[in-house]
Amino acid sequence: MILKLLLHGCNGRMGQVISASCDKDPEMEIVAGVDINTAFSNPYRYPVYKTLDECSDSFDVIIDFSHPFAFDALLKYATCSRKAIVIATTGLNKDQIATLDSLSEHVPVFFSANMSLGINTLIALTLKACDILDANFDIEILDSHHSGKLDSPSGTALMIAENINLHKDNPYQFVFDRHTVRAPREKNEIGIHSVRGGSIVGDHTVYFAGKEEVIEITHRAQSRNVFAEGAITAAKFLYGKEPGLYSMKNLVGS
Ligand SMILES: NC(=O)c1ccc[n+]([C@@H]2O[C@H](COP(=O)([O-])OP(=O)(O)OC[C@H]3O[C@@H](n4cnc5c(N)ncnc54)[C@H](O)[C@@H]3O)[C@@H](O)[C@H]2O)c1
């Protein structure tokens, strides 16, 4: 079986990597792309439209690596098309994320701020460390990304922090900016920080800073292929599934 894909954000960094990955995958065919930026000539084998409404091609699943501004139109289109959708765009606001629940009543939706399998392992190890280490260990999270990344902190850094809070009885406060307050950190907080520069694909480190010792758990994505492969695996996983909201936990069973 060949899965027919609509690629939303096809001209971006991730869109280009997904296109190259699908070219090598006999189970995948991109039938159409959508990107607001159609300034350069189309290098792909598939047609590229400026808006979703222009696309009348028949497809099985949508993969989205675009921009939060594109989300509302994408949601409307996905609701009408009743096709499975993989949403990888980060920087969505709380209201946008909340609407995924209603979309998932009608279609299978896969949503993850990080499509790499490795980051799920980092989260599992982090939760294990939370269980082992006592409250004297302060938790801080650092994300490092390329100079073109729009959102900060990364969706993945927030995903790690949110997973810690779901795991704990007493939630931590997230602190994003220490320069406005001159005071020692509180025990019940997680500091979340960002580095932006060069071509860093995506690094995340969780620090457990204790008395005279520090544990660091780090994941480094060495190429965008890890996100592309994860998104394609998610698209294959979604096909034929019941409507619902799925995540990496469903994919790797952790
Ligand atoms: N979940 C993950 O694993 C993962 C991994 C990498 C990147 N991302 C996220 O995916 C998104 C895209 O990343 P990127 O590095 O490819 O960014 P990019 O800026 O290189 O590409 C985004 C593309 O979306 C297009 N776009 C913007 N607004 C649009 C609209 N309204 N309609 C249609 N297309 C539109 C842009 O023209 C651009 O070509 C970002 O939010 C990024 O943080 C997620």
mmCIF file of C-alpha atoms and ligand atoms in Angstrom:
data_model
loop_
_atom_site.group_PDB
_atom_site.id
_atom_site.type_symbol
_atom_site.label_atom_id
_atom_site.label_comp_id
_atom_site.label_asym_id
_atom_site.label_seq_id
_atom_site.Cartn_x
_atom_site.Cartn_y
_atom_site.Cartn_z
ATOM 1 C CA MET A 1 0.000 0.000 0.000
ATOM 2 C CA ILE A 2 1.201 3.502 -0.834
ATOM 3 C CA LEU A 3 0.211 6.264 1.571
ATOM 4 C CA LYS A 4 -0.785 9.481 -0.205
ATOM 5 C CA LEU A 5 0.466 12.564 1.608
ATOM 6 C CA LEU A 6 -0.445 16.247 1.606
ATOM 7 C CA LEU A 7 2.618 18.139 2.903
ATOM 8 C CA HIS A 8 1.771 21.455 4.585
ATOM 9 C CA GLY A 9 4.804 23.790 4.780
ATOM 10 C CA CYS A 10 6.550 21.860 1.976
ATOM 11 C CA ASN A 11 9.042 24.622 1.089
ATOM 12 C CA GLY A 12 10.450 25.007 4.609
ATOM 13 C CA ARG A 13 13.521 23.350 6.110
ATOM 14 C CA MET A 14 11.517 20.376 7.377
ATOM 15 C CA GLY A 15 9.268 20.242 4.299
ATOM 16 C CA GLN A 16 12.332 19.790 2.085
ATOM 17 C CA VAL A 17 13.679 16.957 4.276
ATOM 18 C CA ILE A 18 10.290 15.195 4.319
ATOM 19 C CA SER A 19 10.117 15.474 0.517
ATOM 20 C CA ALA A 20 13.579 13.886 0.165
ATOM 21 C CA SER A 21 12.675 11.101 2.649
ATOM 22 C CA CYS A 22 9.417 10.286 0.849
ATOM 23 C CA ASP A 23 11.280 10.095 -2.486
ATOM 24 C CA LYS A 24 13.255 7.157 -1.031
ATOM 25 C CA ASP A 25 10.273 5.468 0.652
ATOM 26 C CA PRO A 26 8.281 3.091 -1.607
ATOM 27 C CA GLU A 27 5.329 3.244 0.827
ATOM 28 C CA MET A 28 4.970 7.040 0.599
ATOM 29 C CA GLU A 29 3.858 9.388 -2.163
ATOM 30 C CA ILE A 30 3.467 13.136 -1.735
ATOM 31 C CA VAL A 31 0.520 14.047 -3.969
ATOM 32 C CA ALA A 32 0.495 17.781 -3.157
ATOM 33 C CA GLY A 33 2.262 20.425 -1.122
ATOM 34 C CA VAL A 34 1.005 23.697 0.338
ATOM 35 C CA ASP A 35 3.219 26.646 1.228
ATOM 36 C CA ILE A 36 2.512 30.345 1.484
ATOM 37 C CA ASN A 37 5.975 30.957 0.054
ATOM 38 C CA THR A 38 5.856 29.955 -3.611
ATOM 39 C CA ALA A 39 8.514 32.480 -4.645
ATOM 40 C CA PHE A 40 10.940 29.947 -6.089
ATOM 41 C CA SER A 41 10.213 27.459 -8.877
ATOM 42 C CA ASN A 42 8.811 24.131 -7.733
ATOM 43 C CA PRO A 43 11.661 21.574 -7.392
ATOM 44 C CA TYR A 44 9.285 18.725 -6.503
ATOM 45 C CA ARG A 45 7.438 16.063 -8.482
ATOM 46 C CA TYR A 46 4.156 17.164 -6.899
ATOM 47 C CA PRO A 47 2.135 20.390 -7.342
ATOM 48 C CA VAL A 48 2.562 23.124 -4.718
ATOM 49 C CA TYR A 49 -0.373 25.391 -3.823
ATOM 50 C CA LYS A 50 -0.266 28.669 -1.943
ATOM 51 C CA THR A 51 -3.343 27.828 0.134
ATOM 52 C CA LEU A 52 -5.100 24.657 1.280
ATOM 53 C CA ASP A 53 -8.322 25.710 -0.472
ATOM 54 C CA GLU A 54 -6.580 25.429 -3.867
ATOM 55 C CA CYS A 55 -5.775 21.746 -3.275
ATOM 56 C CA SER A 56 -8.352 19.301 -4.628
ATOM 57 C CA ASP A 57 -5.969 16.305 -4.891
ATOM 58 C CA SER A 58 -7.040 13.117 -3.171
ATOM 59 C CA PHE A 59 -4.830 12.098 -0.212
ATOM 60 C CA ASP A 60 -4.802 9.875 2.912
ATOM 61 C CA VAL A 61 -2.936 11.943 5.493
ATOM 62 C CA ILE A 62 -1.607 15.463 6.112
ATOM 63 C CA ILE A 63 1.826 16.189 7.615
ATOM 64 C CA ASP A 64 2.214 19.754 8.883
ATOM 65 C CA PHE A 65 5.551 21.502 9.532
ATOM 66 C CA SER A 66 4.579 25.145 9.017
ATOM 67 C CA HIS A 67 3.760 28.080 11.311
ATOM 68 C CA PRO A 68 1.237 28.731 14.120
ATOM 69 C CA PHE A 69 -0.366 31.449 11.941
ATOM 70 C CA ALA A 70 -1.354 28.678 9.499
ATOM 71 C CA PHE A 71 -3.029 26.609 12.201
ATOM 72 C CA ASP A 72 -6.623 27.900 12.071
ATOM 73 C CA ALA A 73 -6.972 27.367 8.296
ATOM 74 C CA LEU A 74 -5.322 23.962 8.649
ATOM 75 C CA LEU A 75 -7.734 22.957 11.411
ATOM 76 C CA LYS A 76 -10.740 23.984 9.305
ATOM 77 C CA TYR A 77 -9.397 22.091 6.274
ATOM 78 C CA ALA A 78 -8.616 18.947 8.319
ATOM 79 C CA THR A 79 -12.095 19.006 9.875
ATOM 80 C CA CYS A 80 -13.755 19.210 6.426
ATOM 81 C CA SER A 81 -11.461 16.676 4.718
ATOM 82 C CA ARG A 82 -11.870 14.116 7.551
ATOM 83 C CA LYS A 83 -8.356 12.830 6.887
ATOM 84 C CA ALA A 84 -5.691 11.856 9.424
ATOM 85 C CA ILE A 85 -3.235 14.605 10.338
ATOM 86 C CA VAL A 86 0.269 14.753 11.867
ATOM 87 C CA ILE A 87 0.908 18.160 13.448
ATOM 88 C CA ALA A 88 4.579 18.923 14.126
ATOM 89 C CA THR A 89 4.472 22.740 14.120
ATOM 90 C CA THR A 90 5.594 24.202 17.453
ATOM 91 C CA GLY A 91 4.747 27.481 19.171
ATOM 92 C CA LEU A 92 0.984 26.805 19.088
ATOM 93 C CA ASN A 93 -0.842 28.697 21.831
ATOM 94 C CA LYS A 94 -2.965 27.056 24.537
ATOM 95 C CA ASP A 95 -6.245 27.727 22.684
ATOM 96 C CA GLN A 96 -4.889 26.172 19.498
ATOM 97 C CA ILE A 97 -3.687 23.086 21.369
ATOM 98 C CA ALA A 98 -7.087 22.819 23.085
ATOM 99 C CA THR A 99 -8.871 22.712 19.710
ATOM 100 C CA LEU A 100 -6.920 19.548 18.832
ATOM 101 C CA ASP A 101 -9.218 17.695 21.243
ATOM 102 C CA SER A 102 -12.322 18.620 19.229
ATOM 103 C CA LEU A 103 -10.580 17.862 15.910
ATOM 104 C CA SER A 104 -9.574 14.444 17.259
ATOM 105 C CA GLU A 105 -13.247 13.581 17.811
ATOM 106 C CA HIS A 106 -13.592 13.475 14.014
ATOM 107 C CA VAL A 107 -10.178 12.381 12.670
ATOM 108 C CA PRO A 108 -7.007 10.680 13.933
ATOM 109 C CA VAL A 109 -4.604 13.439 15.075
ATOM 110 C CA PHE A 110 -0.933 12.910 15.931
ATOM 111 C CA PHE A 111 0.641 15.817 17.806
ATOM 112 C CA SER A 112 4.171 16.050 19.142
ATOM 113 C CA ALA A 113 6.525 18.990 19.581
ATOM 114 C CA ASN A 114 9.362 16.563 18.902
ATOM 115 C CA MET A 115 9.075 13.733 16.391
ATOM 116 C CA SER A 116 12.393 12.063 17.262
ATOM 117 C CA LEU A 117 12.241 8.731 19.035
ATOM 118 C CA GLY A 118 15.260 9.700 21.171
ATOM 119 C CA ILE A 119 13.541 12.618 22.902
ATOM 120 C CA ASN A 120 10.896 10.260 24.230
ATOM 121 C CA THR A 121 13.694 8.281 25.860
ATOM 122 C CA LEU A 122 15.073 11.503 27.368
ATOM 123 C CA ILE A 123 11.625 12.179 28.878
ATOM 124 C CA ALA A 124 11.384 8.619 30.269
ATOM 125 C CA LEU A 125 14.871 8.947 31.839
ATOM 126 C CA THR A 126 13.982 12.381 33.243
ATOM 127 C CA LEU A 127 10.853 11.029 34.952
ATOM 128 C CA LYS A 128 12.913 8.153 36.348
ATOM 129 C CA ALA A 129 15.443 10.662 37.728
ATOM 130 C CA CYS A 130 12.565 12.651 39.308
ATOM 131 C CA ASP A 131 11.491 9.468 41.124
ATOM 132 C CA ILE A 132 15.001 8.693 42.380
ATOM 133 C CA LEU A 133 16.297 12.149 43.301
ATOM 134 C CA ASP A 134 14.955 14.079 46.267
ATOM 135 C CA ALA A 135 13.628 17.628 46.224
ATOM 136 C CA ASN A 136 17.118 19.026 46.924
ATOM 137 C CA PHE A 137 17.924 18.614 43.239
ATOM 138 C CA ASP A 138 16.912 21.720 41.272
ATOM 139 C CA ILE A 139 15.629 21.112 37.738
ATOM 140 C CA GLU A 140 16.584 23.365 34.826
ATOM 141 C CA ILE A 141 16.011 22.751 31.098
ATOM 142 C CA LEU A 142 18.120 24.177 28.255
ATOM 143 C CA ASP A 143 17.213 24.058 24.557
ATOM 144 C CA SER A 144 19.657 25.016 21.778
ATOM 145 C CA HIS A 145 18.535 25.607 18.187
ATOM 146 C CA HIS A 146 19.591 27.225 14.915
ATOM 147 C CA SER A 147 19.394 30.981 14.403
ATOM 148 C CA GLY A 148 16.232 30.730 12.269
ATOM 149 C CA LYS A 149 14.019 29.160 14.929
ATOM 150 C CA LEU A 150 10.997 31.361 15.667
ATOM 151 C CA ASP A 151 9.700 30.126 19.021
ATOM 152 C CA SER A 152 11.525 30.212 22.332
ATOM 153 C CA PRO A 153 11.669 28.206 24.514
ATOM 154 C CA SER A 154 11.275 25.260 22.175
ATOM 155 C CA GLY A 155 8.060 23.252 22.144
ATOM 156 C CA THR A 156 10.178 20.296 23.234
ATOM 157 C CA ALA A 157 11.547 22.105 26.322
ATOM 158 C CA LEU A 158 7.943 22.885 27.317
ATOM 159 C CA MET A 159 6.907 19.292 26.570
ATOM 160 C CA ILE A 160 9.647 17.979 28.908
ATOM 161 C CA ALA A 161 8.597 20.391 31.688
ATOM 162 C CA GLU A 162 4.900 19.550 31.246
ATOM 163 C CA ASN A 163 5.669 15.826 31.413
ATOM 164 C CA ILE A 164 7.521 16.387 34.704
ATOM 165 C CA ASN A 165 4.490 18.225 36.102
ATOM 166 C CA LEU A 166 2.083 15.493 34.968
ATOM 167 C CA HIS A 167 4.321 13.011 36.798
ATOM 168 C CA LYS A 168 4.543 14.941 40.114
ATOM 169 C CA ASP A 169 1.893 15.455 42.801
ATOM 170 C CA ASN A 170 2.884 19.114 43.319
ATOM 171 C CA PRO A 171 3.401 20.943 40.028
ATOM 172 C CA TYR A 172 6.447 23.171 39.493
ATOM 173 C CA GLN A 173 6.221 26.807 38.364
ATOM 174 C CA PHE A 174 7.948 27.396 35.028
ATOM 175 C CA VAL A 175 10.388 30.337 35.077
ATOM 176 C CA PHE A 176 11.533 31.680 31.704
ATOM 177 C CA ASP A 177 13.311 34.872 32.601
ATOM 178 C CA ARG A 178 15.560 35.467 35.579
ATOM 179 C CA HIS A 179 16.920 38.866 34.644
ATOM 180 C CA THR A 180 13.989 40.900 36.018
ATOM 181 C CA VAL A 181 14.118 39.485 39.564
ATOM 182 C CA ARG A 182 17.129 39.607 41.890
ATOM 183 C CA ALA A 183 16.371 36.698 44.216
ATOM 184 C CA PRO A 184 17.493 33.101 44.754
ATOM 185 C CA ARG A 185 15.503 30.520 42.846
ATOM 186 C CA GLU A 186 12.606 28.820 44.603
ATOM 187 C CA LYS A 187 12.574 25.065 45.158
ATOM 188 C CA ASN A 188 9.274 24.546 43.347
ATOM 189 C CA GLU A 189 10.394 25.954 40.021
ATOM 190 C CA ILE A 190 11.834 24.697 36.747
ATOM 191 C CA GLY A 191 13.993 27.231 34.903
ATOM 192 C CA ILE A 192 13.615 26.945 31.116
ATOM 193 C CA HIS A 193 16.292 28.591 28.933
ATOM 194 C CA SER A 194 17.226 28.881 25.247
ATOM 195 C CA VAL A 195 20.344 29.260 23.102
ATOM 196 C CA ARG A 196 19.833 30.329 19.454
ATOM 197 C CA GLY A 197 22.604 30.294 16.886
ATOM 198 C CA GLY A 198 24.201 28.904 13.752
ATOM 199 C CA SER A 199 22.877 25.627 12.409
ATOM 200 C CA ILE A 200 22.192 23.710 15.655
ATOM 201 C CA VAL A 201 19.481 21.196 14.691
ATOM 202 C CA GLY A 202 18.057 20.768 18.211
ATOM 203 C CA ASP A 203 19.692 19.964 21.579
ATOM 204 C CA HIS A 204 17.905 19.546 24.908
ATOM 205 C CA THR A 205 19.488 19.078 28.344
ATOM 206 C CA VAL A 206 17.689 18.509 31.640
ATOM 207 C CA TYR A 207 19.865 19.469 34.636
ATOM 208 C CA PHE A 208 19.349 18.025 38.093
ATOM 209 C CA ALA A 209 21.573 20.278 40.198
ATOM 210 C CA GLY A 210 22.136 18.949 43.705
ATOM 211 C CA LYS A 211 24.514 19.733 46.531
ATOM 212 C CA GLU A 212 28.018 19.292 45.081
ATOM 213 C CA GLU A 213 26.829 17.156 42.149
ATOM 214 C CA VAL A 214 24.967 17.685 38.868
ATOM 215 C CA ILE A 215 23.249 15.146 36.628
ATOM 216 C CA GLU A 216 22.641 16.136 33.004
ATOM 217 C CA ILE A 217 20.443 14.204 30.580
ATOM 218 C CA THR A 218 21.010 15.331 26.984
ATOM 219 C CA HIS A 219 19.515 14.573 23.603
ATOM 220 C CA ARG A 220 21.110 15.968 20.432
ATOM 221 C CA ALA A 221 19.384 15.724 17.066
ATOM 222 C CA GLN A 222 22.247 15.493 14.568
ATOM 223 C CA SER A 223 20.097 16.030 11.487
ATOM 224 C CA ARG A 224 16.500 16.920 10.585
ATOM 225 C CA ASN A 225 16.105 13.378 9.260
ATOM 226 C CA VAL A 226 15.216 12.158 12.759
ATOM 227 C CA PHE A 227 12.175 14.474 12.825
ATOM 228 C CA ALA A 228 11.219 13.605 9.232
ATOM 229 C CA GLU A 229 11.453 9.853 9.851
ATOM 230 C CA GLY A 230 9.405 10.242 13.046
ATOM 231 C CA ALA A 231 6.692 12.233 11.245
ATOM 232 C CA ILE A 232 6.512 9.702 8.387
ATOM 233 C CA THR A 233 6.322 6.822 10.879
ATOM 234 C CA ALA A 234 3.526 8.723 12.658
ATOM 235 C CA ALA A 235 1.647 9.188 9.344
ATOM 236 C CA LYS A 236 1.850 5.433 8.635
ATOM 237 C CA PHE A 237 0.759 4.702 12.221
ATOM 238 C CA LEU A 238 -2.301 6.985 11.895
ATOM 239 C CA TYR A 239 -3.609 5.485 8.675
ATOM 240 C CA GLY A 240 -6.755 3.454 9.394
ATOM 241 C CA LYS A 241 -6.780 4.423 13.076
ATOM 242 C CA GLU A 242 -9.954 5.480 14.891
ATOM 243 C CA PRO A 243 -10.377 9.238 15.505
ATOM 244 C CA GLY A 244 -8.395 10.249 18.580
ATOM 245 C CA LEU A 245 -5.411 12.232 19.811
ATOM 246 C CA TYR A 246 -2.150 10.288 19.491
ATOM 247 C CA SER A 247 1.431 11.108 20.516
ATOM 248 C CA MET A 248 4.928 9.596 20.557
ATOM 249 C CA LYS A 249 3.857 7.551 23.584
ATOM 250 C CA ASN A 250 1.452 5.612 21.335
ATOM 251 C CA LEU A 251 4.161 5.156 18.717
ATOM 252 C CA VAL A 252 6.934 3.821 20.928
ATOM 253 C CA GLY A 253 4.682 2.318 23.586
ATOM 254 C CA SER A 254 6.392 4.003 26.548
HETATM 255 N N1 LIG B 1 7.816 18.402 15.983
HETATM 256 C C1 LIG B 1 9.079 18.315 15.544
HETATM 257 O O1 LIG B 1 9.772 17.289 15.693
HETATM 258 C C2 LIG B 1 9.696 19.491 14.828
HETATM 259 C C3 LIG B 1 10.995 19.406 14.295
HETATM 260 C C4 LIG B 1 11.490 20.485 13.579
HETATM 261 C C5 LIG B 1 10.712 21.629 13.426
HETATM 262 N N2 LIG B 1 9.481 21.677 13.999
HETATM 263 C C6 LIG B 1 8.607 22.834 13.841
HETATM 264 O O2 LIG B 1 8.032 22.759 12.543
HETATM 265 C C7 LIG B 1 7.785 24.096 12.068
HETATM 266 C C8 LIG B 1 8.504 24.282 10.729
HETATM 267 O O3 LIG B 1 9.898 24.158 10.945
HETATM 268 P P1 LIG B 1 10.938 24.536 9.787
HETATM 269 O O4 LIG B 1 12.285 24.511 10.405
HETATM 270 O O5 LIG B 1 10.654 23.706 8.585
HETATM 271 O O6 LIG B 1 10.510 26.054 9.535
HETATM 272 P P2 LIG B 1 10.640 26.889 8.180
HETATM 273 O O7 LIG B 1 10.399 28.304 8.570
HETATM 274 O O8 LIG B 1 11.897 26.546 7.461
HETATM 275 O O9 LIG B 1 9.417 26.340 7.294
HETATM 276 C C9 LIG B 1 8.086 26.663 7.543
HETATM 277 C C10 LIG B 1 7.360 26.709 6.193
HETATM 278 O O10 LIG B 1 5.973 26.967 6.434
HETATM 279 C C11 LIG B 1 5.533 27.906 5.484
HETATM 280 N N3 LIG B 1 4.370 28.640 5.980
HETATM 281 C C12 LIG B 1 4.352 29.671 6.858
HETATM 282 N N4 LIG B 1 3.109 30.138 7.023
HETATM 283 C C13 LIG B 1 2.317 29.385 6.212
HETATM 284 C C14 LIG B 1 0.928 29.389 5.926
HETATM 285 N N5 LIG B 1 0.102 30.285 6.516
HETATM 286 N N6 LIG B 1 0.452 28.459 5.064
HETATM 287 C C15 LIG B 1 1.286 27.592 4.455
HETATM 288 N N7 LIG B 1 2.620 27.549 4.681
HETATM 289 C C16 LIG B 1 3.120 28.426 5.550
HETATM 290 C C17 LIG B 1 6.734 28.823 5.250
HETATM 291 O O11 LIG B 1 6.634 29.531 4.011
HETATM 292 C C18 LIG B 1 7.880 27.835 5.290
HETATM 293 O O12 LIG B 1 8.194 27.351 3.999
HETATM 294 C C19 LIG B 1 8.277 25.025 13.179
HETATM 295 O O13 LIG B 1 7.190 25.340 14.025
HETATM 296 C C20 LIG B 1 9.303 24.182 13.921
HETATM 297 O O14 LIG B 1 9.510 24.592 15.256
HETATM 298 C C21 LIG B 1 8.950 20.634 14.679
#
